[in-house]
Tab-separated table of C-alpha atoms and ligand atoms in Angstrom:
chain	number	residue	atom	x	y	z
A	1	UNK	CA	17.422	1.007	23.347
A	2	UNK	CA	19.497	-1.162	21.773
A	3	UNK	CA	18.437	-4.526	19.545
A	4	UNK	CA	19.030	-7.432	21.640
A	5	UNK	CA	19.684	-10.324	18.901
A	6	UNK	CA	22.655	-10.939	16.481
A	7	UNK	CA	21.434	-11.947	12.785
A	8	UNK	CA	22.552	-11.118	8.771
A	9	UNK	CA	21.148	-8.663	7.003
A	10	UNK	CA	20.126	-9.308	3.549
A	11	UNK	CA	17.908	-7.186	0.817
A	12	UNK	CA	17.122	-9.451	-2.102
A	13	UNK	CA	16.319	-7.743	-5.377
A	14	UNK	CA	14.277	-9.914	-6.903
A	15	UNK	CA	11.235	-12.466	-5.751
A	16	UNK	CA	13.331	-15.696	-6.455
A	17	UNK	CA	16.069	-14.286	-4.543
A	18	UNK	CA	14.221	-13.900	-1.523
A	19	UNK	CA	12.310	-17.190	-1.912
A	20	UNK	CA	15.874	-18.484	-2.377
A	21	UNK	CA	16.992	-17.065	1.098
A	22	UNK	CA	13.715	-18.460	2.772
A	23	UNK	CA	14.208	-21.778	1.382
A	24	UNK	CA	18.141	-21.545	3.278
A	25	UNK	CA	18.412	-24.727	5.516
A	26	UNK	CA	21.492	-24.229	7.794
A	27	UNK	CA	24.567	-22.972	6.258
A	28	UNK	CA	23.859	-20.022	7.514
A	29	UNK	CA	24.444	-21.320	11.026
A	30	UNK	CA	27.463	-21.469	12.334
A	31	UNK	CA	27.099	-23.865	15.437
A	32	UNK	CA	25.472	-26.082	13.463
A	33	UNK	CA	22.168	-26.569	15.523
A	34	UNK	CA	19.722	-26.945	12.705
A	35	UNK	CA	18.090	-24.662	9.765
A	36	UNK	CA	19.099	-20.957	10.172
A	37	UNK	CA	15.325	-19.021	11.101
A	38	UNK	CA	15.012	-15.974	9.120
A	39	UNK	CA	12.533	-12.961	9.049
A	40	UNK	CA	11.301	-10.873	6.533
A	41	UNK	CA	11.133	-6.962	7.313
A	42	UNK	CA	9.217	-4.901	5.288
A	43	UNK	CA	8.261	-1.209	6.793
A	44	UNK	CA	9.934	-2.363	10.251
A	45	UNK	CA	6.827	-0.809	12.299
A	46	UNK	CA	5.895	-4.066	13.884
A	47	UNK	CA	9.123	-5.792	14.112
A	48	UNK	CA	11.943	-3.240	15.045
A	49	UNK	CA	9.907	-2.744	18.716
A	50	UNK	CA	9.741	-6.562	18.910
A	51	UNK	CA	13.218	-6.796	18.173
A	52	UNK	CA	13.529	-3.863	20.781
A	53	UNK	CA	11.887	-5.566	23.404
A	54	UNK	CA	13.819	-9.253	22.963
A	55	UNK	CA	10.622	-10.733	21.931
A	56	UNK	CA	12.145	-12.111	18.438
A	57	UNK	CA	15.205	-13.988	17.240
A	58	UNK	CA	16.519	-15.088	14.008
A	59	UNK	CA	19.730	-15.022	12.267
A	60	UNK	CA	18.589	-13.970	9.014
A	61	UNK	CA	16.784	-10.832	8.371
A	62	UNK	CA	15.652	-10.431	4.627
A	63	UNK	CA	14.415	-6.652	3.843
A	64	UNK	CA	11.922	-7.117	0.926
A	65	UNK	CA	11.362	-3.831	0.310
A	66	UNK	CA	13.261	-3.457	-3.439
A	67	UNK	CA	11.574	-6.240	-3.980
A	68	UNK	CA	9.485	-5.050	-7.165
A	69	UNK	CA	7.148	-8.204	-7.267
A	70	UNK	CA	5.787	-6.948	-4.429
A	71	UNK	CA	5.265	-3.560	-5.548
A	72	UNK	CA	2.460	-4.039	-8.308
A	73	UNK	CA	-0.884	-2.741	-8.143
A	74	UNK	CA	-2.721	-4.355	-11.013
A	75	UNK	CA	-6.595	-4.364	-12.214
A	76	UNK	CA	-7.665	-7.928	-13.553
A	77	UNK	CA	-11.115	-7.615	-14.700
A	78	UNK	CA	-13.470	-7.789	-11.157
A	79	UNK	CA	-10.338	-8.053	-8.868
A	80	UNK	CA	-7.741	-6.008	-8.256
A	81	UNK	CA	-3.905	-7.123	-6.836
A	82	UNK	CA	-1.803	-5.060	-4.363
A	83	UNK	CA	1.709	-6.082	-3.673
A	84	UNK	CA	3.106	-6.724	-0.083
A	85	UNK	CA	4.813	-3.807	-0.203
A	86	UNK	CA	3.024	-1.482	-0.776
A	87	UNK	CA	3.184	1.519	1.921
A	88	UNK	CA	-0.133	2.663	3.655
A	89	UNK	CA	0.654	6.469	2.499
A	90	UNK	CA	0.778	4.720	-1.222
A	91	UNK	CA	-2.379	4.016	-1.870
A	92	UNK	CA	-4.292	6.640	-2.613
A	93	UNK	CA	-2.075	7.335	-5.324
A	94	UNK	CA	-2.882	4.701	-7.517
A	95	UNK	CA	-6.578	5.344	-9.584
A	96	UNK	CA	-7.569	2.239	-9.838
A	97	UNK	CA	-7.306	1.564	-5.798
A	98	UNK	CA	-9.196	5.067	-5.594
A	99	UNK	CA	-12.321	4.452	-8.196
A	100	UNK	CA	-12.993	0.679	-8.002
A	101	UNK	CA	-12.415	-0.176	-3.405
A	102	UNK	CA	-12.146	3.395	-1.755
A	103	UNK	CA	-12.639	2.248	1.368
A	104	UNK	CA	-8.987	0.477	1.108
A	105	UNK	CA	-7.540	3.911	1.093
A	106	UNK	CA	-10.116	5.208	3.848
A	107	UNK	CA	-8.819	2.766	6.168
A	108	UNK	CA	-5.424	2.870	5.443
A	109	UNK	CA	-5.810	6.684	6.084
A	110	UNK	CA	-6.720	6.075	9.372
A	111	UNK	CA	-3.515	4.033	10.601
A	112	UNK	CA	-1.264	5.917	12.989
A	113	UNK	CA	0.394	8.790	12.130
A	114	UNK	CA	1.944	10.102	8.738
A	115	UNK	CA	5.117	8.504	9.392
A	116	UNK	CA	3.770	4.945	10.526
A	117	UNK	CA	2.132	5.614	7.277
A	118	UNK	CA	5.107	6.405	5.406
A	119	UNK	CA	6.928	2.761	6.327
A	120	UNK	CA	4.099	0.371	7.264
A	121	UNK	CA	3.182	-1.657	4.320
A	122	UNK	CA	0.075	-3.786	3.679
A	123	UNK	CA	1.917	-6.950	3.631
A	124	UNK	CA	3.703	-6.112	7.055
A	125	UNK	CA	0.155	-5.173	8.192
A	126	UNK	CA	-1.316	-8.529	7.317
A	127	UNK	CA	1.304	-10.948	8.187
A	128	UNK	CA	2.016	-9.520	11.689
A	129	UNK	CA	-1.143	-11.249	12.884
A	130	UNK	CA	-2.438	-8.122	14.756
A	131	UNK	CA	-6.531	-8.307	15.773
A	132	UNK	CA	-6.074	-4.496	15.790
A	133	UNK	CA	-4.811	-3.968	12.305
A	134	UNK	CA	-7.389	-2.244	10.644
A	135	UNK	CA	-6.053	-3.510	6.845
A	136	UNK	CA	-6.674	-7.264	8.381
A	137	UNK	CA	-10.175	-6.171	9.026
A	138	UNK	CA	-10.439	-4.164	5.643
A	139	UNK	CA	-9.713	-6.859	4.171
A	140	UNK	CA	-11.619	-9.600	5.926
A	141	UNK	CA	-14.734	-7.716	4.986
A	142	UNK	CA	-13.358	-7.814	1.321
A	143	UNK	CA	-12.895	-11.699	1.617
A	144	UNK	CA	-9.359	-11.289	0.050
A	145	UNK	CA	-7.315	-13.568	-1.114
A	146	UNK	CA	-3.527	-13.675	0.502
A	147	UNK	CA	-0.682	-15.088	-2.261
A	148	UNK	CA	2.108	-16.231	-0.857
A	149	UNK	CA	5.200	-17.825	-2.445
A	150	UNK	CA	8.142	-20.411	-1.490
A	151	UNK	CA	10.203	-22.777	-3.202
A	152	UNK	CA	7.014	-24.923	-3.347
A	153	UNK	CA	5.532	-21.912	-6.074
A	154	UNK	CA	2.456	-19.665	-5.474
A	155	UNK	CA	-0.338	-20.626	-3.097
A	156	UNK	CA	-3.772	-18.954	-2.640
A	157	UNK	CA	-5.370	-18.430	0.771
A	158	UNK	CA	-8.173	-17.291	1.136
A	159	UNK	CA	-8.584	-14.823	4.055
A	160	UNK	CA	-10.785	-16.400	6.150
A	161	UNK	CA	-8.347	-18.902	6.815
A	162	UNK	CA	-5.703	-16.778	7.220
A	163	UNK	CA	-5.291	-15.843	10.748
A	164	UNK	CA	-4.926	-18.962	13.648
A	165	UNK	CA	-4.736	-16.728	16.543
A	166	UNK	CA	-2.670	-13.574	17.727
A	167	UNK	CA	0.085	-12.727	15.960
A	168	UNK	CA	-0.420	-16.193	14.214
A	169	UNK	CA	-0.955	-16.513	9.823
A	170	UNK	CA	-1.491	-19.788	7.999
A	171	UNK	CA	2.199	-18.036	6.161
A	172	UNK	CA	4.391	-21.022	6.698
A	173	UNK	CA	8.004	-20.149	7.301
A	174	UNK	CA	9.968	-20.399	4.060
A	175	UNK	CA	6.662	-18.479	2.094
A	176	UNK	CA	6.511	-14.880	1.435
A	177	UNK	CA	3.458	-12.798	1.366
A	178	UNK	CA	3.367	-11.390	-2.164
A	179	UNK	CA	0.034	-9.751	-2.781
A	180	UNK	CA	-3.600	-9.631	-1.730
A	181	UNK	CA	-6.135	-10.107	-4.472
A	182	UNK	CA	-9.656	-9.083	-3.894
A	183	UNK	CA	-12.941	-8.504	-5.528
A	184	UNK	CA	-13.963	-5.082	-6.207
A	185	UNK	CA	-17.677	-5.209	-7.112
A	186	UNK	CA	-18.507	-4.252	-3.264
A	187	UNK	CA	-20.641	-1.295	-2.352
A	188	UNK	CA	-22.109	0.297	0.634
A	189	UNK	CA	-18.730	0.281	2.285
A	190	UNK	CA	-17.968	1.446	5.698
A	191	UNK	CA	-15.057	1.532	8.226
A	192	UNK	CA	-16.098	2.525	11.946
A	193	UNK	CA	-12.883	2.923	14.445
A	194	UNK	CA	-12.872	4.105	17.774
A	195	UNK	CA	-9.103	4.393	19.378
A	196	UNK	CA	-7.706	5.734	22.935
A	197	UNK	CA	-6.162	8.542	20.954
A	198	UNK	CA	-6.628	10.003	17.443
A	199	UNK	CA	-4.411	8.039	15.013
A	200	UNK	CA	-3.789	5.152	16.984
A	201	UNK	CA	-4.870	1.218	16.953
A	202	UNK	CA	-8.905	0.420	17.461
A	203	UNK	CA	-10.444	-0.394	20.897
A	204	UNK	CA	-12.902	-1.635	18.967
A	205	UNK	CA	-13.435	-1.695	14.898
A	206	UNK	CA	-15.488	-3.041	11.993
A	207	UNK	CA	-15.763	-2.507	8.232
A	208	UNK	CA	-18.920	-2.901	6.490
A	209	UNK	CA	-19.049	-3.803	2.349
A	210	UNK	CA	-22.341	-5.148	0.903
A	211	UNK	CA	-21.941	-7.769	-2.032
A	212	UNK	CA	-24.470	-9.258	-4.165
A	213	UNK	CA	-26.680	-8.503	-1.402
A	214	UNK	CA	-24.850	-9.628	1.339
A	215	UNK	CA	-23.591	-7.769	4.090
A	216	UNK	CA	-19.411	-8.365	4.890
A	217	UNK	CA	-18.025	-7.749	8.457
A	218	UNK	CA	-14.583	-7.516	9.251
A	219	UNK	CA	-14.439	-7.078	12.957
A	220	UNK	CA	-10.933	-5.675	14.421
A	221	UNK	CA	-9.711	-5.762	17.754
A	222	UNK	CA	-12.485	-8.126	19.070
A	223	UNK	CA	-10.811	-11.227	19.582
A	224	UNK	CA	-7.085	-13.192	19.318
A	225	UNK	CA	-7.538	-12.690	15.939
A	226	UNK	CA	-9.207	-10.521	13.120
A	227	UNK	CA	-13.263	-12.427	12.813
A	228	UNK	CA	-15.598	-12.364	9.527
A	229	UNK	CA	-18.980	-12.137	9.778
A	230	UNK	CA	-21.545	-12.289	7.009
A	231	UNK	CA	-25.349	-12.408	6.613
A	232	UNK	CA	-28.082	-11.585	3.930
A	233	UNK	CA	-28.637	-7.229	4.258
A	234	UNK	CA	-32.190	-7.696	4.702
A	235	UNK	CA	-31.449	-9.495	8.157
A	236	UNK	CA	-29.672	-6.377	9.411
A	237	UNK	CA	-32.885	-4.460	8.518
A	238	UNK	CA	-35.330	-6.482	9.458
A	239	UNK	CA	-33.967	-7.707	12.617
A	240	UNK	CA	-30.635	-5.439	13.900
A	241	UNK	CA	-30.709	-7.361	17.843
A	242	UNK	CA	-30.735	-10.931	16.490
A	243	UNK	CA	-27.953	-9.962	14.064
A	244	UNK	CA	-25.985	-8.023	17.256
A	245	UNK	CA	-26.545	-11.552	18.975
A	246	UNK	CA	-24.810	-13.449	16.386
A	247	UNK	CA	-21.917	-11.211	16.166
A	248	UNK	CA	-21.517	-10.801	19.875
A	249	UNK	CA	-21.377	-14.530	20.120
A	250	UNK	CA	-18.404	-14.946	17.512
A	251	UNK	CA	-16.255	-12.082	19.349
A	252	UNK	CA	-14.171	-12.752	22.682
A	253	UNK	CA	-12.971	-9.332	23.346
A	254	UNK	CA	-10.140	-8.646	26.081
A	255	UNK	CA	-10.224	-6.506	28.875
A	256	UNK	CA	-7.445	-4.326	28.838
A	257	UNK	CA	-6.076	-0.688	30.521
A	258	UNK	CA	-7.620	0.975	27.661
A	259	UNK	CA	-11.425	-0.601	27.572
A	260	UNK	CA	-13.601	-3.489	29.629
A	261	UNK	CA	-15.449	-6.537	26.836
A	262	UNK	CA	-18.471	-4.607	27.737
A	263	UNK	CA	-17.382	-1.224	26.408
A	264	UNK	CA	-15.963	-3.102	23.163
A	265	UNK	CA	-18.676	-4.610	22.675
A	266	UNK	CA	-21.077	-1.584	23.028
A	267	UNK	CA	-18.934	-0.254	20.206
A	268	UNK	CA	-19.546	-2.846	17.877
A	269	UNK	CA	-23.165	-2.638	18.891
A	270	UNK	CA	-23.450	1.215	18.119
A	271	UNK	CA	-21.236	0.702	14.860
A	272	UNK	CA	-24.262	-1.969	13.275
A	273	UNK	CA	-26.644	0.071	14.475
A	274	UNK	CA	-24.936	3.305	13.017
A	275	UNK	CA	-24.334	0.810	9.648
A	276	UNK	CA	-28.170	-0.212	9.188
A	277	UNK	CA	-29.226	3.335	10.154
A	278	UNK	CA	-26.746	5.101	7.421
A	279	UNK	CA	-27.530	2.192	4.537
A	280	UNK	CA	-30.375	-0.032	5.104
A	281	UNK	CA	-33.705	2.105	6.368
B	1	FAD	C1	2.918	3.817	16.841
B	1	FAD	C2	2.200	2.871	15.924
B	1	FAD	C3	0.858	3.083	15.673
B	1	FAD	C4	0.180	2.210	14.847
B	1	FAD	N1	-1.148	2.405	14.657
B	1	FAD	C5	-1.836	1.527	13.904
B	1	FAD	C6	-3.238	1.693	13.698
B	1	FAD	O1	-3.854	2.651	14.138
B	1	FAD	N2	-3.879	0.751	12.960
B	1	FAD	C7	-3.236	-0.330	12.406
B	1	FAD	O2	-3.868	-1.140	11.761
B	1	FAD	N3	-1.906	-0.490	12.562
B	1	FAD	C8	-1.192	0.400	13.285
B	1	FAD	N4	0.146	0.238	13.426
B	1	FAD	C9	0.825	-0.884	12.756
B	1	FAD	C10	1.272	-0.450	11.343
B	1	FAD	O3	0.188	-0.560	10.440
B	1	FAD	C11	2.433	-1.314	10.810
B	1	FAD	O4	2.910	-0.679	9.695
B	1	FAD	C12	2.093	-2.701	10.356
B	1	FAD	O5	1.469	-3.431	11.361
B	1	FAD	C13	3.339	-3.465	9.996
B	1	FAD	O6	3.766	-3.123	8.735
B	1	FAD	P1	5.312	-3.077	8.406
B	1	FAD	O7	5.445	-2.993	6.926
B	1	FAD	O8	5.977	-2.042	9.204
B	1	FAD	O9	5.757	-4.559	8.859
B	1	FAD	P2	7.064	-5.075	9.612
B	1	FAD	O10	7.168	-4.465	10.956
B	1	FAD	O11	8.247	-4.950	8.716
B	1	FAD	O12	6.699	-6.636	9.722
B	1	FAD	C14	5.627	-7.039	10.552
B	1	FAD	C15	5.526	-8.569	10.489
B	1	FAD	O13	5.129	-8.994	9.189
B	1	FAD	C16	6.116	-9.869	8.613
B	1	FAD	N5	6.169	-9.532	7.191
B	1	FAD	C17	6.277	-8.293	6.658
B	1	FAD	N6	6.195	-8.360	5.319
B	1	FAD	C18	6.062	-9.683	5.001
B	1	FAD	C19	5.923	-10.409	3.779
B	1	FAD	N7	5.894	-9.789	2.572
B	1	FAD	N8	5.796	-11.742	3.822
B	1	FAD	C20	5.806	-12.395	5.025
B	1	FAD	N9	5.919	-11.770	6.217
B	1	FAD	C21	6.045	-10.436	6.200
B	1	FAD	C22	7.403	-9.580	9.377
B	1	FAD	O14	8.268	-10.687	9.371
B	1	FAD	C23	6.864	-9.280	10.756
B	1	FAD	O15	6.603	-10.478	11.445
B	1	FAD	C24	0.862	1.114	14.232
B	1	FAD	C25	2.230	0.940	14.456
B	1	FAD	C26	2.897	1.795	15.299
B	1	FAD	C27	4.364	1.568	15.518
């Protein structure tokens, strides 16, 4: 199958360049019809089958991936800060990612196969808007913090204001996604997936961290976009159905080839009660 739309290829080297290329208002345009629309590709896993299908057009593309700003994986006293582009298979190499938030590498495990592994990156993962991406639920739960950058400089968002609705970020379009910072005092942490096939999206999905006593849902695949859920752990032990209530009313699950609202939600249901079962009697 062939790509449908005609654009320029670029691959910045540095973070300003690429900010540079975002911030392009229309002499890349030939007819003249207003600012040129770019696109960032990172591992191409989302947007080479959009492109595929004709469901995108821009005539810029800017491939960020020698992009070293976005490669960094640094510890900063209770947080740690993983660059855009960082690959799904590349995480579990880093010690710090392993000792202080396993359950980032547990999840990312669990994406696809090894080779959508091998290209996807966690800043393609995030800022393709996807209720099913199981790093947008990761972390949700973690209540991460997204950094983006533009001509403007560096703005913070914080996760739970992140998504606006499928395949929709608060990213506005002459920002890159540079990092995600979160905190890594978390414990008790938990990922439940189940998917049509083995190594494939979630029908249904949640990830569990406890901090300071509270209890931190991200909840993937259950809506237009990834939720967040949160509540004191003692009201998951003491009282699991009113708890199931309040997350059932958050989530508007789709009905789809692969699952009806009632079987996704019966998931969800089974994961909290697998959750407080495993951590909290
Ligand atoms: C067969 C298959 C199975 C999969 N299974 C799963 C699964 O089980 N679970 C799961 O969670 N995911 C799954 N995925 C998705 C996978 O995780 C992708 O890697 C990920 O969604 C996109 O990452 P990418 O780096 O390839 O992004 P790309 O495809 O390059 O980009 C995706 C979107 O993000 C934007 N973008 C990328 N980087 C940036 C940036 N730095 N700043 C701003 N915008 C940016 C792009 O413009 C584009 O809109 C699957 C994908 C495939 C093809």
């Amino acid at each position: 199958m062939t790509i449908l739309c005609n654009f320029k290829y670029l691959k910045p080297k540095s973070l300003q360049e690429a900010i540079d290329i975002l911030a392009i208002e229309d002499s890349a345009k030939n007819d003249g019809s207003g600012a040129a629309s770019k696109k960032v590709i990172a591992g191409g896993q989302s947007l080479i089958p959009l492109m595929k299908m004709g469901l995108t057009d821009f005539d810029i593309l800017i491939d960020v991936s020698e992009i070293p700003e976005l490669k960094i994986v640094e510890l900063k006293g209770d947080f740690l800060e993983v660059g855009a582009m960082i690959r799904h298979s590349e995480l579990e190499s880093y010690s710090d990612i392993g000792l202080k938030c396993p359950i980032l590498i547990k999840v990312a495990g669990q994406i696809g196969d090894p080779q959508i592994r091998h290209r996807g990156t966690i800043g393609g993962a995030i800022a393709h808007g996807d209720p099913a991406s199981d790093l947008a639920g990761c972390f949700m739960a973690l209540k991460a913090t997204a950094v983006v950058a533009s001509k403007q400089g560096v703005r913070e968002i914080s996760f739970a204001d992140f998504y606006e609705g499928f395949l929709q970020t608060t990213i506005k379009e002459d920002e890159l996604l540079v990092s995600l910072k979160f905190p890594v005092n978390s414990k008790n942490e938990e990922f439940y997936k189940i998917s049509k096939r083995a190594q494939d999206w979630a029908i249904s999905g949640l990830v569990v961290v406890e901090i300071n006593d509270q209890l931190s849902f991200g909840i993937i695949s259950m809506g237009s976009k990834t939720l967040h859920f949160e509540i004191d752990k003692s009201e998951l032990s003491d009282n699991l159905d009113s708890v199931i209530s309040q997350i059932e009313s958050i989530c508007s699950p789709t009905e789809d080839i692969y699952a009806s609202k009632q079987y996704r939600l019966h998931l969800l249901r089974t994961f909290l009660t697998k959750y407080r079962n495993s951590y909290l009697t």
